[in-house]
XYZ file of C-alpha atoms in Angstrom:
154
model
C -48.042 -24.622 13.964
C -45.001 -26.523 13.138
C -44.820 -28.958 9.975
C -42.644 -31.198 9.230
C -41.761 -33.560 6.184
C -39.536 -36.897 5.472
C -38.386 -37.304 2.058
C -37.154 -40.489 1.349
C -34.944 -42.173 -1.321
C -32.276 -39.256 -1.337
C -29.073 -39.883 -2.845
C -25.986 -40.744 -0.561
C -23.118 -38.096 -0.024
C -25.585 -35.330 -2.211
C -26.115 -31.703 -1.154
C -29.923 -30.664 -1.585
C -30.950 -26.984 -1.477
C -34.796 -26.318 0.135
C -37.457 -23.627 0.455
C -40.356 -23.327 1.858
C -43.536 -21.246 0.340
C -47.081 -20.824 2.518
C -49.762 -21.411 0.504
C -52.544 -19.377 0.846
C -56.208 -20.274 0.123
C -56.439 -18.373 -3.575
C -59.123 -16.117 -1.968
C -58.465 -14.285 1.375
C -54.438 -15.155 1.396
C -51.726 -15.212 -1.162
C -48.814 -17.566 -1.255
C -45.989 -15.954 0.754
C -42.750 -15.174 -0.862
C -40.445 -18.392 -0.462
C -38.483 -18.748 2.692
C -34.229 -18.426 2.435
C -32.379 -21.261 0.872
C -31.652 -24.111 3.383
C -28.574 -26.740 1.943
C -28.394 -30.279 3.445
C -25.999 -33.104 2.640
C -26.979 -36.806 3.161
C -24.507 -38.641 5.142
C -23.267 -42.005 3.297
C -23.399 -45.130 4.287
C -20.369 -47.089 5.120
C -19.597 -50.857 3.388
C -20.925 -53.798 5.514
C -17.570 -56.026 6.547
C -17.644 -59.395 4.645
C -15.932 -61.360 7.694
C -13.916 -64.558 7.620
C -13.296 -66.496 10.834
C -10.134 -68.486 12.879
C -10.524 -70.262 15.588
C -8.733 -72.222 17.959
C -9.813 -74.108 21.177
C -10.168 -70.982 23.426
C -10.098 -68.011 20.902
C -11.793 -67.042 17.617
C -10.581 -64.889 15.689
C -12.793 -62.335 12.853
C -11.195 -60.840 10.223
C -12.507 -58.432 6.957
C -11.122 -56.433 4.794
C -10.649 -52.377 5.562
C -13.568 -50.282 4.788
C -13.119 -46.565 3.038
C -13.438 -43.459 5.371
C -13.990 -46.636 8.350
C -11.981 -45.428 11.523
C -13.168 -48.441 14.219
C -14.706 -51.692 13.642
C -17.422 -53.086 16.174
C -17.275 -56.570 17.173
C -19.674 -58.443 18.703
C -19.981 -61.863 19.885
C -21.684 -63.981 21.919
C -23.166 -67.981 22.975
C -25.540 -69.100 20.179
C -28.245 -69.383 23.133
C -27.547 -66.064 25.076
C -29.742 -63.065 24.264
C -26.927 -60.209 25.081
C -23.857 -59.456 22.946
C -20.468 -58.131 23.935
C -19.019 -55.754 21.826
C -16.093 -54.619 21.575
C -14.438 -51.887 18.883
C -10.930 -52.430 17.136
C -8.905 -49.675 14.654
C -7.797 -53.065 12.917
C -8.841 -55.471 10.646
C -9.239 -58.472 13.098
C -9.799 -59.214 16.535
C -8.529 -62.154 18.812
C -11.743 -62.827 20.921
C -10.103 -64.922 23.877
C -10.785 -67.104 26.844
C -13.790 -69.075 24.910
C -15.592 -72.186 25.983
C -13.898 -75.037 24.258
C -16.528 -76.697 22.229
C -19.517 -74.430 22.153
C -21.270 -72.038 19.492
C -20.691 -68.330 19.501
C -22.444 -65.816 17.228
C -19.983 -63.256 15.660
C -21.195 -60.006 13.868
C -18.739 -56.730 12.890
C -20.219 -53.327 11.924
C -17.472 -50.532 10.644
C -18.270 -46.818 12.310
C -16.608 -42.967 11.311
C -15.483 -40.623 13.118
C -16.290 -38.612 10.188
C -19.939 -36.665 10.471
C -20.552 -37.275 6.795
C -20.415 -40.776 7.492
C -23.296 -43.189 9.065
C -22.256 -46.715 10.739
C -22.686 -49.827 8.415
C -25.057 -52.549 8.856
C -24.078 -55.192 10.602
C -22.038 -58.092 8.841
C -24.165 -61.529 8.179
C -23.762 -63.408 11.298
C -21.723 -66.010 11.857
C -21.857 -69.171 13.833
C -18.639 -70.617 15.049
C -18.123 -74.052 17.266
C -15.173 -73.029 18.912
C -12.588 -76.496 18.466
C -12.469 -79.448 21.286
C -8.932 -80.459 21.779
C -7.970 -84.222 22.311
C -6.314 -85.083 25.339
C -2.741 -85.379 24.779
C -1.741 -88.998 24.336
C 0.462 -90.188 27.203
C 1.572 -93.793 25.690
C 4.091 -95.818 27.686
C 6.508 -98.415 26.285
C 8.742 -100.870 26.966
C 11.856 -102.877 25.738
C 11.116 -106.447 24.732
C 13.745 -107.423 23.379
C 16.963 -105.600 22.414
C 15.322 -105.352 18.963
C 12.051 -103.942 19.310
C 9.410 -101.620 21.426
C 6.067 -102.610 22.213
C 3.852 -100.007 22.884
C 1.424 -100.728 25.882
């Protein structure tokens, strides 16, 4: 028979030493002597990026501070109204998320990850909701000499 039990509320980054005793019923079996010491260590959480965000009319842009013991950040992002994200993963501090629809709402949300085995991903970073910018038309104005003193602008 095979038992098994969760303990919860363990400290982060701690080592903890078990052992294991059978219990016997008091009458027909005795406890058994206590198993061999078993160490674990928890594995820590990493920070959760606080993100700031750029944008421009085709790009946005996601940036956050480094996290300790991070070695990759993942981005994701996609259209407010789309179910799917696409992620991508960056060593850096930002990344230029290109070739946007000008004028519509993308969700944005970075994670930091380890390559370190004492180290667990981070949650996800609040989302954020970004309406990429609309650029104006570029003016095309014409004009013309009235006078040899002055330019009207038609």
């Amino acid at each position: 028979m095979a038992l098994s039990l969760n303990l919860t509320s363990l400290d982060q980054g701690a080592t903890y030493e078990f052992q294991v005793i059978a219990k016997g019923d008091g009458t027909s079996y005795e406890d058994s002597d206590a198993s061999s010491s078993v160490q674990w260590t928890t594995k820590t959480k990493l920070a959760t990026p606080v993100v700031s965000i750029t944008k421009d009319t085709s790009s946005i842009t996601p940036s956050w501070s480094a996290i300790a013991n991070a070695t990759s950040y993942v981005v994701e992002y996609k259209l407010s109204t789309a179910s799917q994200w696409t992620s991508t993963t960056t060593a850096s501090t930002s990344k230029k998320i290109d070739n946007l629809t000008s004028g519509a709402t993308y969700k944005i949300r970075v994670k930091a990850t380890s390559t370190n085995s004492a180290y667990v991903d981070s949650d996800y970073s609040t989302v954020s909701t970004v309406v990429v910018s609309s650029q104006l038309d570029t003016p095309n104005p014409t004009y013309s000499a009235t006078t040899s003193s002055s330019l009207d602008r038609k």
